[in-house]
Short mmCIF file of C-alpha atoms in Angstrom, two decimals:
data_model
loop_
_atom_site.label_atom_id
_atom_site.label_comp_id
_atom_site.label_asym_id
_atom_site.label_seq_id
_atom_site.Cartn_x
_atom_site.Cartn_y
_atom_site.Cartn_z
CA UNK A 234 68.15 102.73 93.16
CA UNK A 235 70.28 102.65 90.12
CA UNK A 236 72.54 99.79 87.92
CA UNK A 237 75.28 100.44 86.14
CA UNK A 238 77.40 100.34 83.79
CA UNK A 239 79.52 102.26 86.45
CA UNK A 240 81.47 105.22 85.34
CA UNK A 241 84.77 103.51 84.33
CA UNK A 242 87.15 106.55 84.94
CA UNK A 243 88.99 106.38 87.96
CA UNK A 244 90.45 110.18 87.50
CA UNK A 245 86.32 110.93 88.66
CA UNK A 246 85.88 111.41 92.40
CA UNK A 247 81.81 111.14 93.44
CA UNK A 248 80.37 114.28 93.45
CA UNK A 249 80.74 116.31 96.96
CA UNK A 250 78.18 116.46 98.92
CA UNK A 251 77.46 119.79 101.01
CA UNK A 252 74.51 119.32 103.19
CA UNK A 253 75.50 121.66 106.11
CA UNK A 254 73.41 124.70 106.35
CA UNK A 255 74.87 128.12 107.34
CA UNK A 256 73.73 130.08 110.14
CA UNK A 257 72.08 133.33 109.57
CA UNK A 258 75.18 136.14 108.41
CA UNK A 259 77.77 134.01 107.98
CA UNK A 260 80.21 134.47 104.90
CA UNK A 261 79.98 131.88 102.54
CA UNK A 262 82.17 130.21 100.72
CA UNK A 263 80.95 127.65 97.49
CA UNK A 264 83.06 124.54 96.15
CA UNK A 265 82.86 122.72 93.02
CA UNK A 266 85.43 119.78 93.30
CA UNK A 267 86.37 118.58 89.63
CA UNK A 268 88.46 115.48 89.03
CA UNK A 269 90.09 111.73 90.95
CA UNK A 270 89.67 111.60 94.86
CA UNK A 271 92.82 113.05 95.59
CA UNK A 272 91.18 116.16 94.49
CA UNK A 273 88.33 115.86 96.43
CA UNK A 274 90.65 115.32 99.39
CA UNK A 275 92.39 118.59 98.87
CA UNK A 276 88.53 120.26 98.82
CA UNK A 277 88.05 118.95 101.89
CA UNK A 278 90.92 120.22 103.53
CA UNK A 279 90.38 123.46 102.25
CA UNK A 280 87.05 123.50 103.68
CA UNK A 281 87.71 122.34 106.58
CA UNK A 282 90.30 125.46 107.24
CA UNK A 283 87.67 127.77 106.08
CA UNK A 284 85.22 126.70 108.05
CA UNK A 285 88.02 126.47 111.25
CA UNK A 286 87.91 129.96 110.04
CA UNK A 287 83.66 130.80 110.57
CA UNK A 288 83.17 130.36 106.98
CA UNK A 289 79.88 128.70 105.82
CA UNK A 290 79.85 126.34 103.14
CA UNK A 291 76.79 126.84 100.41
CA UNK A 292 75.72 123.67 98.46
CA UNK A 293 75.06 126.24 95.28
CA UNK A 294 76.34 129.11 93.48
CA UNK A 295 73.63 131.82 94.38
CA UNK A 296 73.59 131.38 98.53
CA UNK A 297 78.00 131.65 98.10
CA UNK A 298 79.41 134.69 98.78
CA UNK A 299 82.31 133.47 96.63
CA UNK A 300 83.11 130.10 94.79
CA UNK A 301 85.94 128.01 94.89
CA UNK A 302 86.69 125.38 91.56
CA UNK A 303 89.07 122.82 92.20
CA UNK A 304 89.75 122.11 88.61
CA UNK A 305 91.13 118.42 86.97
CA UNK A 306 94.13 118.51 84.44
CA UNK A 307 93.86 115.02 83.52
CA UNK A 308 92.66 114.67 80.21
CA UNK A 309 92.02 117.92 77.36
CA UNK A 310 88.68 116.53 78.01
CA UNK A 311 88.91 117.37 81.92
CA UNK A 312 90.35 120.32 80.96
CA UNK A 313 87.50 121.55 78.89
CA UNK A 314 85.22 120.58 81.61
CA UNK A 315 87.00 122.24 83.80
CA UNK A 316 86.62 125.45 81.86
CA UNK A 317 83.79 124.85 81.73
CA UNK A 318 82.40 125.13 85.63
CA UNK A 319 84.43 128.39 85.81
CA UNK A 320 82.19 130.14 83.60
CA UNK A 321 78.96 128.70 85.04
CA UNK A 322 80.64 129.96 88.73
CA UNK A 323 81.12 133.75 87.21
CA UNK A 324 78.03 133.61 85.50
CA UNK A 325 75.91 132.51 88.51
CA UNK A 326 78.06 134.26 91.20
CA UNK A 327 80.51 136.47 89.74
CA UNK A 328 83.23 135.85 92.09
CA UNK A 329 85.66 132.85 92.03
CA UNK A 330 88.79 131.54 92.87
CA UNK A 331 90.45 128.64 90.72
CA UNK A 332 92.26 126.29 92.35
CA UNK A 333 93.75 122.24 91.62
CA UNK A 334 95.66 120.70 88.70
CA UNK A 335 94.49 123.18 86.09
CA UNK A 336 95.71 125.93 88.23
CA UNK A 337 99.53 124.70 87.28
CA UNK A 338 98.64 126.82 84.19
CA UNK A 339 97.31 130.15 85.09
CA UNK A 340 97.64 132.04 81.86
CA UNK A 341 95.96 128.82 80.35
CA UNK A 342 93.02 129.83 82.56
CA UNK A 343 93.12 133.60 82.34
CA UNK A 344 92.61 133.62 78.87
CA UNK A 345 89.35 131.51 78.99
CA UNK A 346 87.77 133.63 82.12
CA UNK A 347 90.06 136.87 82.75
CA UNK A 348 87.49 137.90 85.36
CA UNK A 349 88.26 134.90 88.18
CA UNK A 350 89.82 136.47 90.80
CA UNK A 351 92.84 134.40 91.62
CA UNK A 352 94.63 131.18 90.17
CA UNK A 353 96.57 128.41 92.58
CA UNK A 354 98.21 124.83 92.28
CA UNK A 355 97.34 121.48 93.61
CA UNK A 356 97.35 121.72 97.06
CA UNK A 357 98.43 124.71 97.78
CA UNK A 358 95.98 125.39 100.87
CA UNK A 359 97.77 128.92 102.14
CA UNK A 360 97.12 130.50 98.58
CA UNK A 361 93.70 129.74 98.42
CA UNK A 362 92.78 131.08 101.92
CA UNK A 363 94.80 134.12 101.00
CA UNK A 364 92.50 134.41 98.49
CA UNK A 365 89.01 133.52 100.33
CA UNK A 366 90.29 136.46 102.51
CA UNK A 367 90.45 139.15 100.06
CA UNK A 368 87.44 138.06 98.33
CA UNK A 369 85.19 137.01 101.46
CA UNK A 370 86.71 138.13 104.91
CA UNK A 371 86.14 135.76 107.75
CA UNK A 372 83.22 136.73 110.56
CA UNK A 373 83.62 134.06 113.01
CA UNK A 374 81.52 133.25 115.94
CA UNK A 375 83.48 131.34 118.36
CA UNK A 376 80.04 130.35 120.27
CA UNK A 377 78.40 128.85 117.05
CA UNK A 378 80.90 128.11 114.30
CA UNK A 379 81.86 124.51 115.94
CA UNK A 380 84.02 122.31 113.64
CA UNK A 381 83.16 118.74 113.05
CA UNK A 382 85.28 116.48 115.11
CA UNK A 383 86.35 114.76 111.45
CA UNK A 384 86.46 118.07 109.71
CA UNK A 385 84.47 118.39 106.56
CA UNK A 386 83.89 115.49 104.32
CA UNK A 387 82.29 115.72 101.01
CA UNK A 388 81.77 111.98 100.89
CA UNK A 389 79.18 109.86 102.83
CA UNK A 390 79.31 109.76 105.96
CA UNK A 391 79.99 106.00 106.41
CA UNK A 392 83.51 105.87 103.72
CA UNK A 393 86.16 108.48 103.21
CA UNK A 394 89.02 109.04 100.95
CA UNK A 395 92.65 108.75 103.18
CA UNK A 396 95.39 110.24 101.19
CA UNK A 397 99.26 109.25 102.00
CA UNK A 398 101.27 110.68 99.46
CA UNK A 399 101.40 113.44 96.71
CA UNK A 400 103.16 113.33 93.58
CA UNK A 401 105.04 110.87 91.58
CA UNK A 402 108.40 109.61 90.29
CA UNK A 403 107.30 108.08 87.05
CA UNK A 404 107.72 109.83 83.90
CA UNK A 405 104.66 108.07 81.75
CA UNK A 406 104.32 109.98 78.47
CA UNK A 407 100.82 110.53 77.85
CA UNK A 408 100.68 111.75 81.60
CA UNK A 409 101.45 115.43 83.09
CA UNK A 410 100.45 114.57 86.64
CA UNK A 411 104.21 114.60 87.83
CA UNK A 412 104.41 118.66 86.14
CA UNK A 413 101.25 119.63 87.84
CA UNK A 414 101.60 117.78 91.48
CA UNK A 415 105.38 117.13 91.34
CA UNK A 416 107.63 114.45 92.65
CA UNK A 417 106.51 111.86 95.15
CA UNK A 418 106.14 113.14 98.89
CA UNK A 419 105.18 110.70 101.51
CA UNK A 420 103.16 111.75 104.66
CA UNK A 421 104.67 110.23 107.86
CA UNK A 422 103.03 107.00 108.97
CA UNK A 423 102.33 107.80 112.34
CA UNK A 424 99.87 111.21 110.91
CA UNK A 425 98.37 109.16 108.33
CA UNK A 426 97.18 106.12 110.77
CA UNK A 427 96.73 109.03 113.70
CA UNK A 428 93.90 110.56 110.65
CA UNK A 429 92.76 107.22 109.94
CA UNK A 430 92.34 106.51 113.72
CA UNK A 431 89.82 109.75 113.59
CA UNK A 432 87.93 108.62 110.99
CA UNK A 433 87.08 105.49 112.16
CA UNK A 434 86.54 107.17 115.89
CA UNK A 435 83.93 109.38 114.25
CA UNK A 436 81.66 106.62 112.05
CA UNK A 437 83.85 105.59 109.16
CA UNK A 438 83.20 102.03 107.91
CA UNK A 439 85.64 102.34 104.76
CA UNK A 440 89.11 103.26 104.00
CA UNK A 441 89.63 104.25 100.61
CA UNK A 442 93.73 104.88 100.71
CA UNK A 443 94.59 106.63 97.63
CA UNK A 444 97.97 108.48 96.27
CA UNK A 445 99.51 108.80 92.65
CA UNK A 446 101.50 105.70 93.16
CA UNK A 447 100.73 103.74 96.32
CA UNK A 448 102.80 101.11 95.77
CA UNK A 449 105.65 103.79 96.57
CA UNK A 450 104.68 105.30 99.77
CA UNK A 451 107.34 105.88 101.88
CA UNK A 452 110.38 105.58 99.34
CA UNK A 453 110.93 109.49 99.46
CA UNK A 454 111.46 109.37 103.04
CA UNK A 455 113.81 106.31 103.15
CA UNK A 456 111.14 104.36 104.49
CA UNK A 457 111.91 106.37 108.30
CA UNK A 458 110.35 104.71 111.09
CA UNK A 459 107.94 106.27 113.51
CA UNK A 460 106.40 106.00 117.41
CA UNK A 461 103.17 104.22 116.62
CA UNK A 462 101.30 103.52 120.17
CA UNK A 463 103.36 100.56 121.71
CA UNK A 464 105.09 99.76 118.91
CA UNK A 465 107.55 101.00 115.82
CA UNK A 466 105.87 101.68 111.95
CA UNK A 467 107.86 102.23 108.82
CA UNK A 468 106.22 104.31 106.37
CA UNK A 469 106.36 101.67 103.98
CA UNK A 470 102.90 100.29 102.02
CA UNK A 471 103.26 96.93 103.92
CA UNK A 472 103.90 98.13 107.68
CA UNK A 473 100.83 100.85 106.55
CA UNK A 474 98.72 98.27 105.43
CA UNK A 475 98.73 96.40 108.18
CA UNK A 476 98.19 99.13 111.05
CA UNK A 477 95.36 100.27 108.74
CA UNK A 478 94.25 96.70 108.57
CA UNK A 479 93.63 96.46 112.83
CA UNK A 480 91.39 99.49 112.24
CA UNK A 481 87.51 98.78 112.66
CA UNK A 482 87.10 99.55 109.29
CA UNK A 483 87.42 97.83 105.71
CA UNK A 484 90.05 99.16 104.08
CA UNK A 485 90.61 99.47 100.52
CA UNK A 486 94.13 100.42 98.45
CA UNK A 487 94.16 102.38 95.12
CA UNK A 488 96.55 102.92 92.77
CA UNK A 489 98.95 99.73 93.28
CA UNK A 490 101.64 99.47 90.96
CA UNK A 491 102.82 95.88 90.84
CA UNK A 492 106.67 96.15 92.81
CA UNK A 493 107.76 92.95 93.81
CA UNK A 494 106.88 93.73 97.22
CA UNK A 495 103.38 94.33 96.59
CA UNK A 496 103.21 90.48 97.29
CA UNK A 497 104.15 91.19 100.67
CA UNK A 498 100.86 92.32 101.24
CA UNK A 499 98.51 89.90 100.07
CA UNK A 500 98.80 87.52 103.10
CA UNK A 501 97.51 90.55 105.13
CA UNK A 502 94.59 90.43 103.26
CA UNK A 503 93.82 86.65 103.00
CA UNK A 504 94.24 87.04 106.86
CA UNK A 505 90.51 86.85 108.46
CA UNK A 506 91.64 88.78 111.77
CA UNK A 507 92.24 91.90 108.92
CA UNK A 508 90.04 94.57 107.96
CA UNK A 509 92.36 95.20 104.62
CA UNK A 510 90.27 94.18 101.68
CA UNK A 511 91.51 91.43 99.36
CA UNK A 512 91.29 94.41 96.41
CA UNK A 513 94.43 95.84 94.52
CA UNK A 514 93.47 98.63 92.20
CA UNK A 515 96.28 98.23 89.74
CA UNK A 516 97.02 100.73 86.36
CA UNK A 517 98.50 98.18 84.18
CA UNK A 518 97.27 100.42 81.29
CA UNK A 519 98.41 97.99 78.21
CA UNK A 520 99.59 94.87 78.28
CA UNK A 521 102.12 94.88 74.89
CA UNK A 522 105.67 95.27 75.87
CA UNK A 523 106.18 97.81 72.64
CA UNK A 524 103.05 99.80 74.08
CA UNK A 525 104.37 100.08 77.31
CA UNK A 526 107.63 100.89 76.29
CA UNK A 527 106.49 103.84 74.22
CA UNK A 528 104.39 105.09 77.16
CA UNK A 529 107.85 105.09 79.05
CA UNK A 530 106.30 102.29 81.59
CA UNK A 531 107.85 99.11 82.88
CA UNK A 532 107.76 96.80 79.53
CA UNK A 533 106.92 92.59 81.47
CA UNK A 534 103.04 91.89 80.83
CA UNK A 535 104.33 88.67 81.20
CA UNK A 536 105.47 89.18 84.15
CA UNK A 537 102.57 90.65 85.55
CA UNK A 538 100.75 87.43 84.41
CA UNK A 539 102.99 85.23 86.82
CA UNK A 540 102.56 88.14 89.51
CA UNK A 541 98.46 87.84 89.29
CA UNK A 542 98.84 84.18 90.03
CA UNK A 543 100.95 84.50 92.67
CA UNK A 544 98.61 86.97 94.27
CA UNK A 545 95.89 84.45 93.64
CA UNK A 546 98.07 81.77 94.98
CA UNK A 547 98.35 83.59 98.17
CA UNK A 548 94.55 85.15 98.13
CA UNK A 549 91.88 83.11 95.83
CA UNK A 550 89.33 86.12 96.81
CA UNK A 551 91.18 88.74 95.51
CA UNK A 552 89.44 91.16 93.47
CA UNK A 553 91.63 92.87 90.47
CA UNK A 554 90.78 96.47 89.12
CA UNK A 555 92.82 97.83 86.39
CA UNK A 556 92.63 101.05 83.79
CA UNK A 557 94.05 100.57 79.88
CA UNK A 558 94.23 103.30 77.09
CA UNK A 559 93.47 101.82 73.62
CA UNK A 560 94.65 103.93 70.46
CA UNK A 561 97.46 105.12 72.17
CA UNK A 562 100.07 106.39 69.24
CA UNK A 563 101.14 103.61 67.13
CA UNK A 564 99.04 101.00 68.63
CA UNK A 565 98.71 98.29 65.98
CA UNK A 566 95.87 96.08 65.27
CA UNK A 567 98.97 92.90 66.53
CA UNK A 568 99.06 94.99 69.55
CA UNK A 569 95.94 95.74 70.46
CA UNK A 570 94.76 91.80 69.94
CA UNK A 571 98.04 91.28 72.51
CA UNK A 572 95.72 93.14 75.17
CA UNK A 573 92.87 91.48 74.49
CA UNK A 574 94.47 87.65 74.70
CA UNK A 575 95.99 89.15 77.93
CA UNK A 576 93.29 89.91 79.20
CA UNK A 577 91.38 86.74 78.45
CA UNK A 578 93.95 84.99 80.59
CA UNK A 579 94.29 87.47 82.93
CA UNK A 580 90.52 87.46 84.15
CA UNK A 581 90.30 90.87 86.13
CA UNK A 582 87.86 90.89 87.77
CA UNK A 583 86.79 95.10 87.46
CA UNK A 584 87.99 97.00 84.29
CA UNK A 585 87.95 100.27 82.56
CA UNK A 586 89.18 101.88 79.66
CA UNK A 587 89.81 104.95 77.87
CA UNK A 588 90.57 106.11 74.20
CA UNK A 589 94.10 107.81 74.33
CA UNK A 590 93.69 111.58 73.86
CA UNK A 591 96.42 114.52 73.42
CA UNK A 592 97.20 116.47 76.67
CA UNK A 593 98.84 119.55 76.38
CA UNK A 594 102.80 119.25 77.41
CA UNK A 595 102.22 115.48 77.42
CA UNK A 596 105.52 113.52 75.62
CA UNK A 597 103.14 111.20 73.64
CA UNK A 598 101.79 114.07 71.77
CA UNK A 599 104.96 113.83 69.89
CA UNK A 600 104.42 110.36 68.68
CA UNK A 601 104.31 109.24 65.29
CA UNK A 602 101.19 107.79 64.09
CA UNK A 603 98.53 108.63 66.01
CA UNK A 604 94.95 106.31 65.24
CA UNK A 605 91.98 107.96 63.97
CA UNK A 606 88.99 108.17 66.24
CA UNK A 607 87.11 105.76 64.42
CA UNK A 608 89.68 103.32 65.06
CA UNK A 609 89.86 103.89 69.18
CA UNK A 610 86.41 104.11 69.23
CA UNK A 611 86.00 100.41 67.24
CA UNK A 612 88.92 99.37 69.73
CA UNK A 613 87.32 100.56 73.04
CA UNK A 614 84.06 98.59 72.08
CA UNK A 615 85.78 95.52 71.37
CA UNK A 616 87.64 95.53 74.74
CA UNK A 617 84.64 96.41 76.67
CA UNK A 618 82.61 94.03 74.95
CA UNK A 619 85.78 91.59 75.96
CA UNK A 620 85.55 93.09 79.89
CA UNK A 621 82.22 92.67 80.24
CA UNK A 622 81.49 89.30 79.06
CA UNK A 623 84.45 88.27 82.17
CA UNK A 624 82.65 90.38 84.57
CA UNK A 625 79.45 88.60 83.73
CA UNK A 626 80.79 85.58 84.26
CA UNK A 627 82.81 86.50 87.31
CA UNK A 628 79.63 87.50 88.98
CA UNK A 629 77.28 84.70 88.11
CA UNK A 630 79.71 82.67 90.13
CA UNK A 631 78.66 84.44 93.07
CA UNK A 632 74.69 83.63 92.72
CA UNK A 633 74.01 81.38 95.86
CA UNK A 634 77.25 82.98 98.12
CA UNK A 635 76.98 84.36 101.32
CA UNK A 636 79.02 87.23 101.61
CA UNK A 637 79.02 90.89 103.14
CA UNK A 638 78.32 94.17 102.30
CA UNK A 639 78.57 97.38 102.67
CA UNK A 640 75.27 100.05 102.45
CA UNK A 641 75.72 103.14 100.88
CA UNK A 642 72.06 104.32 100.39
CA UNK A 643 68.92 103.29 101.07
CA UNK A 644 65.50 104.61 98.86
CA UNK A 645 62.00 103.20 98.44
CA UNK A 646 63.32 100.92 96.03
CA UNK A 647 65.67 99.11 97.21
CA UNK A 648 69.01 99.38 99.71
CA UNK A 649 72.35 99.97 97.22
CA UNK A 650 75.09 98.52 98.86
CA UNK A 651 79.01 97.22 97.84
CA UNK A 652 80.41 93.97 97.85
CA UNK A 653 84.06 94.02 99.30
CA UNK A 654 85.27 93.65 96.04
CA UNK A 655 83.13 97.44 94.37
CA UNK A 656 85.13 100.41 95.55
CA UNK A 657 82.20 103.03 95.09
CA UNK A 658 81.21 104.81 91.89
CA UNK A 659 83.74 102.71 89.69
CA UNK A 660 82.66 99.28 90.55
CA UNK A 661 79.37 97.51 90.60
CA UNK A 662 76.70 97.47 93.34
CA UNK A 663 74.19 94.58 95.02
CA UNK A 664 70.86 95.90 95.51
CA UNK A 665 68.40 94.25 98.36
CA UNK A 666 65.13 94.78 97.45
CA UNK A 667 63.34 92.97 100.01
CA UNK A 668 63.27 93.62 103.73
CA UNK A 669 65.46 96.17 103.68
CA UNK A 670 63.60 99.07 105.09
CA UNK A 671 65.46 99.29 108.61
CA UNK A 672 68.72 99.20 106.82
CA UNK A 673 71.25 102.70 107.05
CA UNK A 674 73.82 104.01 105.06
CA UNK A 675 77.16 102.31 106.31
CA UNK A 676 75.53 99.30 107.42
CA UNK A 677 77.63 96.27 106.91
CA UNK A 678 75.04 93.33 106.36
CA UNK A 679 75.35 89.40 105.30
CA UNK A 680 73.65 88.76 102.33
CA UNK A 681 72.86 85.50 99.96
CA UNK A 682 73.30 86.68 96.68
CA UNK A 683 70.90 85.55 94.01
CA UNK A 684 70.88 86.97 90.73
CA UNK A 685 73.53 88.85 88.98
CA UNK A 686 73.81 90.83 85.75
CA UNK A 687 76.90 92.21 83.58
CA UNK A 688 78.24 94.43 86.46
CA UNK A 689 76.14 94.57 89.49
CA UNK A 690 74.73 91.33 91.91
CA UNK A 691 71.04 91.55 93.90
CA UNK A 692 70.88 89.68 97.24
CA UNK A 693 68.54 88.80 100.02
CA UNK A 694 69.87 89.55 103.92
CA UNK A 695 70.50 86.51 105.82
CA UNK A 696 69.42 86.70 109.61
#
């Protein structure tokens, strides 16, 4: 059992989990996922190919017979870390293989850790096989090495991470995503509810859809239509949303931008024959129309003020995540009290922050006057103090509610579980700590909440 305050970066997936042993002689092949979901997606796939392949996967460095790091390009700071679990890898194993957002900039690496043994993309799958195989060659056992029926997951058992897109079309300044990953590109909607389906077949209990820009899924492909079953799907966010949303599942979206049509969707999920969670994970990032413009994104906070309402309007329940950078170049003191009055009428309900930092062949590095870091750090506390204070009241609201959840994990504590409205890792938790012993991970359970703190709620299970 654990409370937060929850890690508040979204660009962190949870740690992978490996708990598969391998069988006696069988190459092995070691992965340290870095960086947001959509990472540890592209980790998964990889391993599942290996281990299509008769590869082993090893939980640590010393039982690997070679290591792959799936490296994060998000932040200088990501980047350092990044660095960082490459050398531990060569110092613990000796042989590794680079891979993921970092891997965009191979020299970059090379001259950090000239002794890694090859350098790839984001998702480029072939290249890192290519590579497994030099380093490692395969040994299968067609009588023993059985794949999973879901392939490998590095997530618990009971929620997984569904990925429909790649890429994006927006051209923000401080970010590089777009250079690294490239332009937006779709999956088809019939192969992305067809995985889904699979998921949920084989004990999923949560859909966490995630992309670089949800809100445009689909727009690279002209919105084509596909055979879904009995019936026709576009792969558009709203026909997705509600296949996903007849699924025995909850599902969750990520990454909304706020289109027009996003409103579209919100009726789906005030609709109680729907699985799709009333949640929008949104990036508004600032909320100052001079901010915005200089981080090249769409300048109407005020806008976005009359589009929360109608969201509300349509769905009271809705829960409303966001992610702002304070200190971004030229942020005034005018400016940054503009966020904070926004977000005193804007109420979200989950919110993180970060201090703007330089990325390497980011626009915004450009910028004329940057704040000193004593400045975005006095800035960061003030909004967080700000955040927290409508969290806390947010979820003292809640004390006497009956309301379900989801369990993740269950100790001699307590059982840690999720309110529909805590995507896991970057939102708060309930904890039952009373009768909870016959509980299981991916339980879902009604509880009577009846205490709450800053960030996380503690309930009692009703029979």
């Amino acid at each position: 059992m654990s409370t937060n305050p929850p890690n508040l970066r979204p660009d962190l997936a949870p740690d992978a989990r490996i708990i598969e042993a391998p069988r006696a002689g069988q190459p092995t092949i070691g992965m340290v996922s870095l960086g947001c979901p959509k990472a540890l997606v592209d980790s998964e796939r990889i391993l599942t190919r290996l281990r299509a392949e008769g590869y082993g996967i090893s939980p640590d460095y010393a039982g690997a017979d070679a290591v792959i790091v799936n490296t994060c390009g998000f932040l200088d700071s990501a980047k350092a870390e990044s660095l960082d679990a490459i050398g531990e890898a060569l110092v613990e194993n000796g042989k590794v293989i680079v891979t993921g957002c970092l891997g965009a900039e191979p020299d970059y690496i090379r001259d950090h850790h000239p002794r890694i043994l090859a350098v790839t993309g984001p998702h480029q799958y072939e290249q890192v096989l290519d590579a497994v195989h030099g380093a490692v060659p395969p040994d299968p056992n067609p009588f023993v090495d059985l794949l999973p029926a879901s392939g490998v997951k590095l997530t618990p058992r009971h929620y997984s991470y569904l990925k429909i897109s790649e890429g994006c079309n927006h051209k923000c300044k401080f970010c590089i995503i777009p250079d690294m990953r490239g332009k937006l590109s779709s999956r088809p909607a019939h192969a992305v509810l067809r995985e889904a389906e699979k998921l949920v077949d084989n004990g999923v209990r949560e859909l966490l859809v995630i992309s670089q820009d949800t809100s445009a899924y689909g727009l690279d492909r002209k919105y084509d239509q596909h055979q879904w079953k009995d019936r026709v799907v576009r792969s558009h966010i709203t026909d997705l949303a509600r296949e996903l949303g007849q699924l025995d599942a909850w599902v969750r979206l990520h990454y909304v931008y706020p289109y027009p049509h996003v409103r579209e969707i919100i009726p789906l999920m005030a609709d109680v024959g729907s699985n799709l969670l009333p949640y929008l994970d949104i990036p508004f990032q600032h909320a100052h129309p001079d901010v915005l413009r200089r981080m090249a994104r769409p300048a109407a906070a005020a806008k976005t003020l009359e589009e929360i309402a109608a969201w509300r309007a349509l769905c009271p329940d809705i829960t409303l995540r966001s992610t702002f950078i304070v200190g971004y170049p030229g942020e005034t003191e005018h400016e940054f009290q503009t966020l904070l009055d926004w977000l005193d009428e804007a109420q979200l309900d989950r919110v993180g922050c970060f201090q703007y930092e330089n990325v390497a062949g980011a626009r915004s590095n450009d910028l004329p006057n940057h704040i000193p870091a004593e400045i975005k750090q006095d800035r960061w506390d003030r909004f967080m103090a700000r955040a927290q204070s409508i969290s806390e009241a947010k979820l003292a609201a809640k004390v006497g509610q009956t309301i379900s959840v989801i369990v993740d994990e269950v100790d001699n504590e307590a059982a840690t579980c999720r309110t529909k409205s805590d995507a896991p890792e970057i939102d708060g938790n309930l904890f039952i700590d009373e009768g909870f012993s016959k509980l299981s991970p991916g339980d879902i359970v009604t509880v009577r909440v009846d205490e709450a703190n800053e960030y996380d709620l503690w309930g009692q299970l009703v029979a």
